[in-house]
mmCIF file of N, CA, C and O in Angstrom:
data_model
loop_
_atom_site.group_PDB
_atom_site.id
_atom_site.type_symbol
_atom_site.label_atom_id
_atom_site.label_comp_id
_atom_site.label_asym_id
_atom_site.label_seq_id
_atom_site.Cartn_x
_atom_site.Cartn_y
_atom_site.Cartn_z
ATOM 1 N N MET A 100 -39.045 16.202 -33.453
ATOM 2 C CA MET A 100 -39.048 16.908 -34.710
ATOM 3 C C MET A 100 -38.279 18.225 -34.624
ATOM 4 O O MET A 100 -37.656 18.638 -35.568
ATOM 5 N N ALA A 101 -38.324 18.902 -33.477
ATOM 6 C CA ALA A 101 -37.633 20.180 -33.334
ATOM 7 C C ALA A 101 -36.138 20.030 -33.553
ATOM 8 O O ALA A 101 -35.519 20.867 -34.198
ATOM 9 N N THR A 102 -35.556 18.962 -33.045
ATOM 10 C CA THR A 102 -34.122 18.761 -33.215
ATOM 11 C C THR A 102 -33.773 18.591 -34.685
ATOM 12 O O THR A 102 -32.789 19.161 -35.159
ATOM 13 N N GLN A 103 -34.573 17.857 -35.433
ATOM 14 C CA GLN A 103 -34.309 17.663 -36.857
ATOM 15 C C GLN A 103 -34.426 18.983 -37.612
ATOM 16 O O GLN A 103 -33.591 19.298 -38.440
ATOM 17 N N THR A 104 -35.469 19.749 -37.321
ATOM 18 C CA THR A 104 -35.640 21.043 -37.979
ATOM 19 C C THR A 104 -34.467 21.948 -37.672
ATOM 20 O O THR A 104 -33.915 22.589 -38.567
ATOM 21 N N ARG A 105 -34.071 21.994 -36.422
ATOM 22 C CA ARG A 105 -32.950 22.833 -36.001
ATOM 23 C C ARG A 105 -31.673 22.397 -36.712
ATOM 24 O O ARG A 105 -30.922 23.220 -37.214
ATOM 25 N N THR A 106 -31.441 21.095 -36.788
ATOM 26 C CA THR A 106 -30.245 20.576 -37.449
ATOM 27 C C THR A 106 -30.261 20.918 -38.930
ATOM 28 O O THR A 106 -29.249 21.364 -39.480
ATOM 29 N N ASP A 107 -31.393 20.732 -39.579
ATOM 30 C CA ASP A 107 -31.495 21.046 -41.001
ATOM 31 C C ASP A 107 -31.280 22.530 -41.268
ATOM 32 O O ASP A 107 -30.605 22.905 -42.226
ATOM 33 N N THR A 108 -31.853 23.364 -40.433
ATOM 34 C CA THR A 108 -31.727 24.805 -40.626
ATOM 35 C C THR A 108 -30.303 25.269 -40.355
ATOM 36 O O THR A 108 -29.764 26.094 -41.091
ATOM 37 N N PHE A 109 -29.673 24.743 -39.316
ATOM 38 C CA PHE A 109 -28.274 25.074 -39.064
ATOM 39 C C PHE A 109 -27.411 24.631 -40.240
ATOM 40 O O PHE A 109 -26.496 25.347 -40.654
ATOM 41 N N ALA A 110 -27.691 23.472 -40.784
ATOM 42 C CA ALA A 110 -26.926 22.985 -41.934
ATOM 43 C C ALA A 110 -27.099 23.928 -43.121
ATOM 44 O O ALA A 110 -26.130 24.232 -43.820
ATOM 45 N N ALA A 111 -28.307 24.393 -43.333
ATOM 46 C CA ALA A 111 -28.556 25.321 -44.433
ATOM 47 C C ALA A 111 -27.815 26.640 -44.210
ATOM 48 O O ALA A 111 -27.204 27.182 -45.140
ATOM 49 N N LEU A 112 -27.848 27.147 -42.986
ATOM 50 C CA LEU A 112 -27.117 28.378 -42.683
ATOM 51 C C LEU A 112 -25.615 28.188 -42.864
ATOM 52 O O LEU A 112 -24.929 29.035 -43.429
ATOM 53 N N ARG A 113 -25.111 27.062 -42.363
ATOM 54 C CA ARG A 113 -23.684 26.766 -42.509
ATOM 55 C C ARG A 113 -23.313 26.693 -43.985
ATOM 56 O O ARG A 113 -22.322 27.290 -44.416
ATOM 57 N N ASP A 114 -24.096 25.967 -44.770
ATOM 58 C CA ASP A 114 -23.801 25.818 -46.193
ATOM 59 C C ASP A 114 -23.806 27.165 -46.910
ATOM 60 O O ASP A 114 -23.033 27.387 -47.832
ATOM 61 N N CYS A 115 -24.664 28.051 -46.463
ATOM 62 C CA CYS A 115 -24.800 29.349 -47.104
ATOM 63 C C CYS A 115 -23.709 30.340 -46.675
ATOM 64 O O CYS A 115 -23.228 31.111 -47.501
ATOM 65 N N PHE A 116 -23.315 30.307 -45.402
ATOM 66 C CA PHE A 116 -22.466 31.369 -44.867
ATOM 67 C C PHE A 116 -21.066 30.962 -44.417
ATOM 68 O O PHE A 116 -20.213 31.833 -44.254
ATOM 69 N N ALA A 117 -20.787 29.714 -44.189
ATOM 70 C CA ALA A 117 -19.499 29.315 -43.594
ATOM 71 C C ALA A 117 -18.309 29.711 -44.455
ATOM 72 O O ALA A 117 -17.304 30.213 -43.942
ATOM 73 N N THR A 118 -18.398 29.501 -45.738
ATOM 74 C CA THR A 118 -17.269 29.833 -46.617
ATOM 75 C C THR A 118 -16.992 31.326 -46.607
ATOM 76 O O THR A 118 -15.837 31.754 -46.518
ATOM 77 N N ASP A 119 -18.053 32.137 -46.674
ATOM 78 C CA ASP A 119 -17.869 33.588 -46.660
ATOM 79 C C ASP A 119 -17.324 34.073 -45.320
ATOM 80 O O ASP A 119 -16.472 34.964 -45.280
ATOM 81 N N LEU A 120 -17.824 33.504 -44.225
ATOM 82 C CA LEU A 120 -17.303 33.882 -42.910
ATOM 83 C C LEU A 120 -15.817 33.550 -42.800
ATOM 84 O O LEU A 120 -15.019 34.386 -42.379
ATOM 85 N N ALA A 121 -15.466 32.340 -43.180
ATOM 86 C CA ALA A 121 -14.064 31.911 -43.086
ATOM 87 C C ALA A 121 -13.168 32.779 -43.962
ATOM 88 O O ALA A 121 -12.044 33.116 -43.576
ATOM 89 N N ALA A 122 -13.651 33.158 -45.126
ATOM 90 C CA ALA A 122 -12.852 33.985 -46.036
ATOM 91 C C ALA A 122 -12.534 35.346 -45.428
ATOM 92 O O ALA A 122 -11.476 35.923 -45.712
ATOM 93 N N LEU A 123 -13.419 35.854 -44.577
ATOM 94 C CA LEU A 123 -13.169 37.147 -43.946
ATOM 95 C C LEU A 123 -11.930 37.130 -43.060
ATOM 96 O O LEU A 123 -11.302 38.171 -42.855
ATOM 97 N N ILE A 124 -11.580 35.967 -42.555
ATOM 98 C CA ILE A 124 -10.397 35.872 -41.701
ATOM 99 C C ILE A 124 -9.288 35.068 -42.365
ATOM 100 O O ILE A 124 -8.331 34.645 -41.722
ATOM 101 N N GLY A 125 -9.426 34.838 -43.680
ATOM 102 C CA GLY A 125 -8.388 34.137 -44.424
ATOM 103 C C GLY A 125 -8.264 32.674 -44.067
ATOM 104 O O GLY A 125 -7.169 32.126 -44.053
ATOM 105 N N ASP A 126 -9.371 32.045 -43.771
ATOM 106 C CA ASP A 126 -9.381 30.648 -43.356
ATOM 107 C C ASP A 126 -10.294 29.864 -44.286
ATOM 108 O O ASP A 126 -10.952 30.425 -45.157
ATOM 109 N N GLN A 127 -10.332 28.563 -44.078
ATOM 110 C CA GLN A 127 -11.250 27.706 -44.813
ATOM 111 C C GLN A 127 -12.422 27.367 -43.903
ATOM 112 O O GLN A 127 -12.291 27.363 -42.679
ATOM 113 N N ALA A 128 -13.553 27.075 -44.514
ATOM 114 C CA ALA A 128 -14.729 26.685 -43.737
ATOM 115 C C ALA A 128 -14.394 25.437 -42.931
ATOM 116 O O ALA A 128 -13.686 24.547 -43.416
ATOM 117 N N PRO A 129 -14.866 25.364 -41.706
ATOM 118 C CA PRO A 129 -14.556 24.197 -40.866
ATOM 119 C C PRO A 129 -15.164 22.923 -41.437
ATOM 120 O O PRO A 129 -16.211 22.950 -42.073
ATOM 121 N N ARG A 130 -14.487 21.815 -41.204
ATOM 122 C CA ARG A 130 -14.976 20.523 -41.688
ATOM 123 C C ARG A 130 -16.066 19.954 -40.781
ATOM 124 O O ARG A 130 -16.896 19.201 -41.233
ATOM 125 N N ARG A 131 -16.020 20.317 -39.511
ATOM 126 C CA ARG A 131 -17.065 19.839 -38.605
ATOM 127 C C ARG A 131 -18.387 20.490 -38.995
ATOM 128 O O ARG A 131 -18.439 21.675 -39.281
ATOM 129 N N THR A 132 -19.432 19.711 -38.981
ATOM 130 C CA THR A 132 -20.711 20.213 -39.460
ATOM 131 C C THR A 132 -21.747 20.398 -38.361
ATOM 132 O O THR A 132 -22.928 20.511 -38.643
ATOM 133 N N THR A 133 -21.326 20.449 -37.135
ATOM 134 C CA THR A 133 -22.269 20.608 -36.033
ATOM 135 C C THR A 133 -22.691 22.071 -35.904
ATOM 136 O O THR A 133 -21.958 22.977 -36.324
ATOM 137 N N PRO A 134 -23.849 22.308 -35.317
ATOM 138 C CA PRO A 134 -24.248 23.698 -35.048
ATOM 139 C C PRO A 134 -23.208 24.444 -34.211
ATOM 140 O O PRO A 134 -22.929 25.607 -34.465
ATOM 141 N N ASN A 135 -22.627 23.767 -33.238
ATOM 142 C CA ASN A 135 -21.616 24.428 -32.396
ATOM 143 C C ASN A 135 -20.383 24.830 -33.188
ATOM 144 O O ASN A 135 -19.784 25.868 -32.915
ATOM 145 N N ALA A 136 -19.974 24.029 -34.163
ATOM 146 C CA ALA A 136 -18.817 24.386 -34.991
ATOM 147 C C ALA A 136 -19.109 25.644 -35.804
ATOM 148 O O ALA A 136 -18.250 26.505 -35.966
ATOM 149 N N PHE A 137 -20.332 25.745 -36.298
ATOM 150 C CA PHE A 137 -20.714 26.935 -37.064
ATOM 151 C C PHE A 137 -20.748 28.165 -36.155
ATOM 152 O O PHE A 137 -20.254 29.234 -36.527
ATOM 153 N N ILE A 138 -21.297 28.010 -34.969
ATOM 154 C CA ILE A 138 -21.321 29.128 -34.020
ATOM 155 C C ILE A 138 -19.895 29.521 -33.639
ATOM 156 O O ILE A 138 -19.574 30.712 -33.558
ATOM 157 N N ASP A 139 -19.021 28.549 -33.443
ATOM 158 C CA ASP A 139 -17.615 28.840 -33.126
ATOM 159 C C ASP A 139 -16.959 29.657 -34.230
ATOM 160 O O ASP A 139 -16.206 30.598 -33.953
ATOM 161 N N LEU A 140 -17.231 29.306 -35.483
ATOM 162 C CA LEU A 140 -16.677 30.063 -36.613
ATOM 163 C C LEU A 140 -17.193 31.499 -36.586
ATOM 164 O O LEU A 140 -16.413 32.447 -36.730
ATOM 165 N N ALA A 141 -18.497 31.672 -36.405
ATOM 166 C CA ALA A 141 -19.069 33.020 -36.364
ATOM 167 C C ALA A 141 -18.468 33.831 -35.218
ATOM 168 O O ALA A 141 -18.185 35.024 -35.377
ATOM 169 N N GLU A 142 -18.251 33.196 -34.076
ATOM 170 C CA GLU A 142 -17.628 33.890 -32.935
ATOM 171 C C GLU A 142 -16.192 34.287 -33.248
ATOM 172 O O GLU A 142 -15.753 35.393 -32.901
ATOM 173 N N GLU A 143 -15.457 33.396 -33.878
ATOM 174 C CA GLU A 143 -14.064 33.708 -34.219
ATOM 175 C C GLU A 143 -13.992 34.896 -35.177
ATOM 176 O O GLU A 143 -13.187 35.820 -34.986
ATOM 177 N N VAL A 144 -14.825 34.885 -36.193
ATOM 178 C CA VAL A 144 -14.837 35.993 -37.147
ATOM 179 C C VAL A 144 -15.265 37.275 -36.450
ATOM 180 O O VAL A 144 -14.654 38.331 -36.646
ATOM 181 N N ARG A 145 -16.291 37.191 -35.607
ATOM 182 C CA ARG A 145 -16.752 38.359 -34.839
ATOM 183 C C ARG A 145 -15.600 38.964 -34.044
ATOM 184 O O ARG A 145 -15.382 40.176 -34.064
ATOM 185 N N ASP A 146 -14.837 38.128 -33.364
ATOM 186 C CA ASP A 146 -13.748 38.602 -32.518
ATOM 187 C C ASP A 146 -12.616 39.224 -33.326
ATOM 188 O O ASP A 146 -12.050 40.245 -32.925
ATOM 189 N N VAL A 147 -12.288 38.628 -34.452
ATOM 190 C CA VAL A 147 -11.233 39.181 -35.313
ATOM 191 C C VAL A 147 -11.659 40.549 -35.843
ATOM 192 O O VAL A 147 -10.883 41.507 -35.815
ATOM 193 N N LEU A 148 -12.892 40.650 -36.312
ATOM 194 C CA LEU A 148 -13.368 41.928 -36.846
ATOM 195 C C LEU A 148 -13.466 42.985 -35.760
ATOM 196 O O LEU A 148 -13.175 44.158 -35.995
ATOM 197 N N ALA A 149 -13.858 42.594 -34.557
ATOM 198 C CA ALA A 149 -13.981 43.547 -33.444
ATOM 199 C C ALA A 149 -12.638 44.136 -33.050
ATOM 200 O O ALA A 149 -12.563 45.278 -32.588
ATOM 201 N N ALA A 150 -11.570 43.366 -33.244
ATOM 202 C CA ALA A 150 -10.237 43.831 -32.869
ATOM 203 C C ALA A 150 -9.644 44.791 -33.904
ATOM 204 O O ALA A 150 -8.591 45.375 -33.667
ATOM 205 N N SER A 151 -10.317 44.986 -34.999
ATOM 206 C CA SER A 151 -9.823 45.838 -36.071
ATOM 207 C C SER A 151 -10.095 47.307 -35.771
ATOM 208 O O SER A 151 -11.014 47.657 -35.031
ATOM 209 N N SER A 152 -9.311 48.149 -36.391
ATOM 210 C CA SER A 152 -9.557 49.587 -36.271
ATOM 211 C C SER A 152 -10.381 50.112 -37.443
ATOM 212 O O SER A 152 -10.661 51.302 -37.522
ATOM 213 N N ILE A 153 -10.790 49.231 -38.326
ATOM 214 C CA ILE A 153 -11.590 49.608 -39.495
ATOM 215 C C ILE A 153 -13.057 49.668 -39.075
ATOM 216 O O ILE A 153 -13.616 48.696 -38.553
ATOM 217 N N GLY A 154 -13.681 50.801 -39.304
ATOM 218 C CA GLY A 154 -15.040 51.050 -38.834
ATOM 219 C C GLY A 154 -16.070 50.045 -39.314
ATOM 220 O O GLY A 154 -16.870 49.543 -38.523
ATOM 221 N N ASN A 155 -16.067 49.736 -40.613
ATOM 222 C CA ASN A 155 -17.092 48.816 -41.100
ATOM 223 C C ASN A 155 -16.866 47.396 -40.584
ATOM 224 O O ASN A 155 -17.816 46.626 -40.460
ATOM 225 N N TRP A 156 -15.636 47.027 -40.255
ATOM 226 C CA TRP A 156 -15.392 45.704 -39.672
ATOM 227 C C TRP A 156 -15.974 45.632 -38.262
ATOM 228 O O TRP A 156 -16.494 44.609 -37.858
ATOM 229 N N ARG A 157 -15.867 46.725 -37.540
ATOM 230 C CA ARG A 157 -16.455 46.744 -36.189
ATOM 231 C C ARG A 157 -17.977 46.658 -36.262
ATOM 232 O O ARG A 157 -18.609 45.994 -35.457
ATOM 233 N N GLU A 158 -18.556 47.340 -37.250
ATOM 234 C CA GLU A 158 -20.004 47.241 -37.445
ATOM 235 C C GLU A 158 -20.388 45.811 -37.817
ATOM 236 O O GLU A 158 -21.393 45.286 -37.329
ATOM 237 N N ALA A 159 -19.592 45.191 -38.663
ATOM 238 C CA ALA A 159 -19.847 43.799 -39.051
ATOM 239 C C ALA A 159 -19.748 42.884 -37.832
ATOM 240 O O ALA A 159 -20.534 41.943 -37.688
ATOM 241 N N SER A 160 -18.808 43.168 -36.951
ATOM 242 C CA SER A 160 -18.650 42.382 -35.732
ATOM 243 C C SER A 160 -19.907 42.453 -34.870
ATOM 244 O O SER A 160 -20.334 41.452 -34.294
ATOM 245 N N GLU A 161 -20.515 43.627 -34.798
ATOM 246 C CA GLU A 161 -21.749 43.783 -34.030
ATOM 247 C C GLU A 161 -22.873 42.950 -34.639
ATOM 248 O O GLU A 161 -23.648 42.316 -33.919
ATOM 249 N N GLU A 162 -22.964 42.948 -35.972
ATOM 250 C CA GLU A 162 -23.983 42.127 -36.636
ATOM 251 C C GLU A 162 -23.742 40.643 -36.332
ATOM 252 O O GLU A 162 -24.681 39.898 -36.045
ATOM 253 N N LEU A 163 -22.489 40.229 -36.385
ATOM 254 C CA LEU A 163 -22.177 38.826 -36.105
ATOM 255 C C LEU A 163 -22.430 38.488 -34.640
ATOM 256 O O LEU A 163 -22.830 37.367 -34.328
ATOM 257 N N ASP A 164 -22.235 39.448 -33.761
ATOM 258 C CA ASP A 164 -22.533 39.215 -32.351
ATOM 259 C C ASP A 164 -24.029 38.938 -32.162
ATOM 260 O O ASP A 164 -24.406 38.019 -31.428
ATOM 261 N N HIS A 165 -24.858 39.700 -32.853
ATOM 262 C CA HIS A 165 -26.300 39.451 -32.793
ATOM 263 C C HIS A 165 -26.630 38.072 -33.369
ATOM 264 O O HIS A 165 -27.446 37.340 -32.811
ATOM 265 N N ALA A 166 -25.989 37.732 -34.475
ATOM 266 C CA ALA A 166 -26.233 36.428 -35.106
ATOM 267 C C ALA A 166 -25.861 35.293 -34.165
ATOM 268 O O ALA A 166 -26.612 34.323 -34.017
ATOM 269 N N VAL A 167 -24.718 35.410 -33.518
ATOM 270 C CA VAL A 167 -24.271 34.374 -32.580
ATOM 271 C C VAL A 167 -25.275 34.221 -31.441
ATOM 272 O O VAL A 167 -25.612 33.101 -31.042
ATOM 273 N N GLY A 168 -25.773 35.319 -30.936
ATOM 274 C CA GLY A 168 -26.767 35.258 -29.871
ATOM 275 C C GLY A 168 -28.024 34.523 -30.311
ATOM 276 O O GLY A 168 -28.542 33.662 -29.591
ATOM 277 N N HIS A 169 -28.509 34.834 -31.497
ATOM 278 C CA HIS A 169 -29.708 34.166 -32.012
ATOM 279 C C HIS A 169 -29.450 32.684 -32.277
ATOM 280 O O HIS A 169 -30.307 31.836 -31.986
ATOM 281 N N LEU A 170 -28.291 32.364 -32.838
ATOM 282 C CA LEU A 170 -27.968 30.956 -33.107
ATOM 283 C C LEU A 170 -27.883 30.160 -31.811
ATOM 284 O O LEU A 170 -28.399 29.045 -31.716
ATOM 285 N N THR A 171 -27.244 30.744 -30.813
ATOM 286 C CA THR A 171 -27.104 30.073 -29.522
ATOM 287 C C THR A 171 -28.464 29.866 -28.872
ATOM 288 O O THR A 171 -28.766 28.780 -28.372
ATOM 289 N N ASP A 172 -29.290 30.890 -28.899
ATOM 290 C CA ASP A 172 -30.629 30.777 -28.323
ATOM 291 C C ASP A 172 -31.460 29.724 -29.063
ATOM 292 O O ASP A 172 -32.263 29.022 -28.452
ATOM 293 N N ALA A 173 -31.278 29.616 -30.368
ATOM 294 C CA ALA A 173 -32.052 28.657 -31.162
ATOM 295 C C ALA A 173 -31.742 27.211 -30.779
ATOM 296 O O ALA A 173 -32.583 26.334 -30.953
ATOM 297 N N LEU A 174 -30.541 26.967 -30.247
ATOM 298 C CA LEU A 174 -30.196 25.601 -29.847
ATOM 299 C C LEU A 174 -31.101 25.066 -28.748
ATOM 300 O O LEU A 174 -31.314 23.860 -28.656
ATOM 301 N N THR A 175 -31.620 25.952 -27.917
ATOM 302 C CA THR A 175 -32.434 25.512 -26.784
ATOM 303 C C THR A 175 -33.857 26.048 -26.830
ATOM 304 O O THR A 175 -34.594 25.916 -25.864
ATOM 305 N N SER A 176 -34.243 26.640 -27.926
ATOM 306 C CA SER A 176 -35.561 27.266 -28.006
ATOM 307 C C SER A 176 -36.667 26.263 -28.293
ATOM 308 O O SER A 176 -36.419 25.127 -28.698
ATOM 309 N N THR A 177 -37.877 26.727 -28.108
ATOM 310 C CA THR A 177 -39.046 25.925 -28.484
ATOM 311 C C THR A 177 -39.247 26.034 -29.990
ATOM 312 O O THR A 177 -38.660 26.899 -30.650
ATOM 313 N N ASP A 178 -40.092 25.168 -30.525
ATOM 314 C CA ASP A 178 -40.323 25.161 -31.975
ATOM 315 C C ASP A 178 -40.735 26.532 -32.503
ATOM 316 O O ASP A 178 -40.233 26.985 -33.514
ATOM 317 N N GLY A 179 -41.661 27.179 -31.823
ATOM 318 C CA GLY A 179 -42.157 28.469 -32.286
ATOM 319 C C GLY A 179 -41.093 29.547 -32.306
ATOM 320 O O GLY A 179 -41.023 30.346 -33.230
ATOM 321 N N ASP A 180 -40.271 29.591 -31.283
ATOM 322 C CA ASP A 180 -39.217 30.600 -31.201
ATOM 323 C C ASP A 180 -38.069 30.297 -32.153
ATOM 324 O O ASP A 180 -37.417 31.208 -32.655
ATOM 325 N N GLN A 181 -37.820 29.035 -32.374
ATOM 326 C CA GLN A 181 -36.683 28.609 -33.183
ATOM 327 C C GLN A 181 -36.704 29.214 -34.585
ATOM 328 O O GLN A 181 -35.689 29.708 -35.067
ATOM 329 N N VAL A 182 -37.848 29.193 -35.201
ATOM 330 C CA VAL A 182 -37.960 29.694 -36.572
ATOM 331 C C VAL A 182 -37.581 31.166 -36.644
ATOM 332 O O VAL A 182 -36.790 31.573 -37.492
ATOM 333 N N SER A 183 -38.116 31.964 -35.735
ATOM 334 C CA SER A 183 -37.802 33.394 -35.778
ATOM 335 C C SER A 183 -36.356 33.672 -35.376
ATOM 336 O O SER A 183 -35.710 34.549 -35.953
ATOM 337 N N LEU A 184 -35.837 32.933 -34.405
ATOM 338 C CA LEU A 184 -34.435 33.134 -34.009
ATOM 339 C C LEU A 184 -33.483 32.828 -35.157
ATOM 340 O O LEU A 184 -32.522 33.570 -35.402
ATOM 341 N N LEU A 185 -33.725 31.760 -35.870
ATOM 342 C CA LEU A 185 -32.854 31.410 -36.993
ATOM 343 C C LEU A 185 -33.022 32.381 -38.162
ATOM 344 O O LEU A 185 -32.053 32.675 -38.862
ATOM 345 N N ALA A 186 -34.222 32.911 -38.333
ATOM 346 C CA ALA A 186 -34.427 33.928 -39.378
ATOM 347 C C ALA A 186 -33.652 35.200 -39.039
ATOM 348 O O ALA A 186 -33.012 35.797 -39.912
ATOM 349 N N TRP A 187 -33.687 35.593 -37.768
ATOM 350 C CA TRP A 187 -32.921 36.768 -37.348
ATOM 351 C C TRP A 187 -31.420 36.510 -37.489
ATOM 352 O O TRP A 187 -30.667 37.391 -37.923
ATOM 353 N N ALA A 188 -30.993 35.310 -37.136
ATOM 354 C CA ALA A 188 -29.572 34.970 -37.287
ATOM 355 C C ALA A 188 -29.153 35.092 -38.740
ATOM 356 O O ALA A 188 -28.092 35.655 -39.045
ATOM 357 N N ARG A 189 -29.971 34.579 -39.639
ATOM 358 C CA ARG A 189 -29.666 34.659 -41.074
ATOM 359 C C ARG A 189 -29.520 36.113 -41.515
ATOM 360 O O ARG A 189 -28.581 36.471 -42.227
ATOM 361 N N THR A 190 -30.432 36.962 -41.072
ATOM 362 C CA THR A 190 -30.374 38.379 -41.440
ATOM 363 C C THR A 190 -29.090 39.017 -40.944
ATOM 364 O O THR A 190 -28.408 39.737 -41.691
ATOM 365 N N HIS A 191 -28.719 38.753 -39.692
ATOM 366 C CA HIS A 191 -27.501 39.351 -39.133
ATOM 367 C C HIS A 191 -26.241 38.777 -39.783
ATOM 368 O O HIS A 191 -25.265 39.508 -39.986
ATOM 369 N N LEU A 192 -26.247 37.494 -40.108
ATOM 370 C CA LEU A 192 -25.101 36.911 -40.813
ATOM 371 C C LEU A 192 -24.919 37.584 -42.170
ATOM 372 O O LEU A 192 -23.803 37.988 -42.536
ATOM 373 N N ARG A 193 -25.998 37.690 -42.913
ATOM 374 C CA ARG A 193 -25.950 38.313 -44.231
ATOM 375 C C ARG A 193 -25.461 39.766 -44.132
ATOM 376 O O ARG A 193 -24.582 40.191 -44.883
ATOM 377 N N ASP A 194 -26.038 40.525 -43.194
ATOM 378 C CA ASP A 194 -25.647 41.923 -43.035
ATOM 379 C C ASP A 194 -24.196 42.058 -42.569
ATOM 380 O O ASP A 194 -23.477 42.957 -43.025
ATOM 381 N N GLY A 195 -23.772 41.194 -41.670
ATOM 382 C CA GLY A 195 -22.397 41.243 -41.189
ATOM 383 C C GLY A 195 -21.380 40.979 -42.293
ATOM 384 O O GLY A 195 -20.385 41.687 -42.429
ATOM 385 N N ILE A 196 -21.652 39.975 -43.094
ATOM 386 C CA ILE A 196 -20.743 39.636 -44.196
ATOM 387 C C ILE A 196 -20.726 40.759 -45.222
ATOM 388 O O ILE A 196 -19.660 41.172 -45.695
ATOM 389 N N ALA A 197 -21.894 41.299 -45.540
ATOM 390 C CA ALA A 197 -21.961 42.395 -46.511
ATOM 391 C C ALA A 197 -21.227 43.631 -45.999
ATOM 392 O O ALA A 197 -20.528 44.309 -46.764
ATOM 393 N N THR A 198 -21.363 43.936 -44.732
ATOM 394 C CA THR A 198 -20.714 45.115 -44.150
ATOM 395 C C THR A 198 -19.199 44.961 -44.137
ATOM 396 O O THR A 198 -18.471 45.923 -44.381
ATOM 397 N N ALA A 199 -18.725 43.764 -43.861
ATOM 398 C CA ALA A 199 -17.271 43.534 -43.776
ATOM 399 C C ALA A 199 -16.617 43.455 -45.149
ATOM 400 O O ALA A 199 -15.422 43.718 -45.275
ATOM 401 N N SER A 200 -17.376 43.109 -46.144
ATOM 402 C CA SER A 200 -16.796 42.908 -47.493
ATOM 403 C C SER A 200 -16.489 44.207 -48.193
ATOM 404 O O SER A 200 -16.976 45.223 -47.970
#
């Protein structure tokens, strides 16, 4: 059951944030729908924003770095930890996108 919950939650996060993340780097949301593809997108956006000299983009990169850490940890977490890790990831994704916009 944990794998299904994790997959469903990753899908919900991807559906909610992938387009906005991709838009930050002038790209389209990836067609692959795996959790790893979503994490790869978040990492790519994090890295692009971190390389910028714009202050709020660097702050957004830090938020995305936290989100990536939580998403990665959620892939191997127990059921109890998974829920909180994905909730934290959602918060950091939302804050990162808002800060960069």
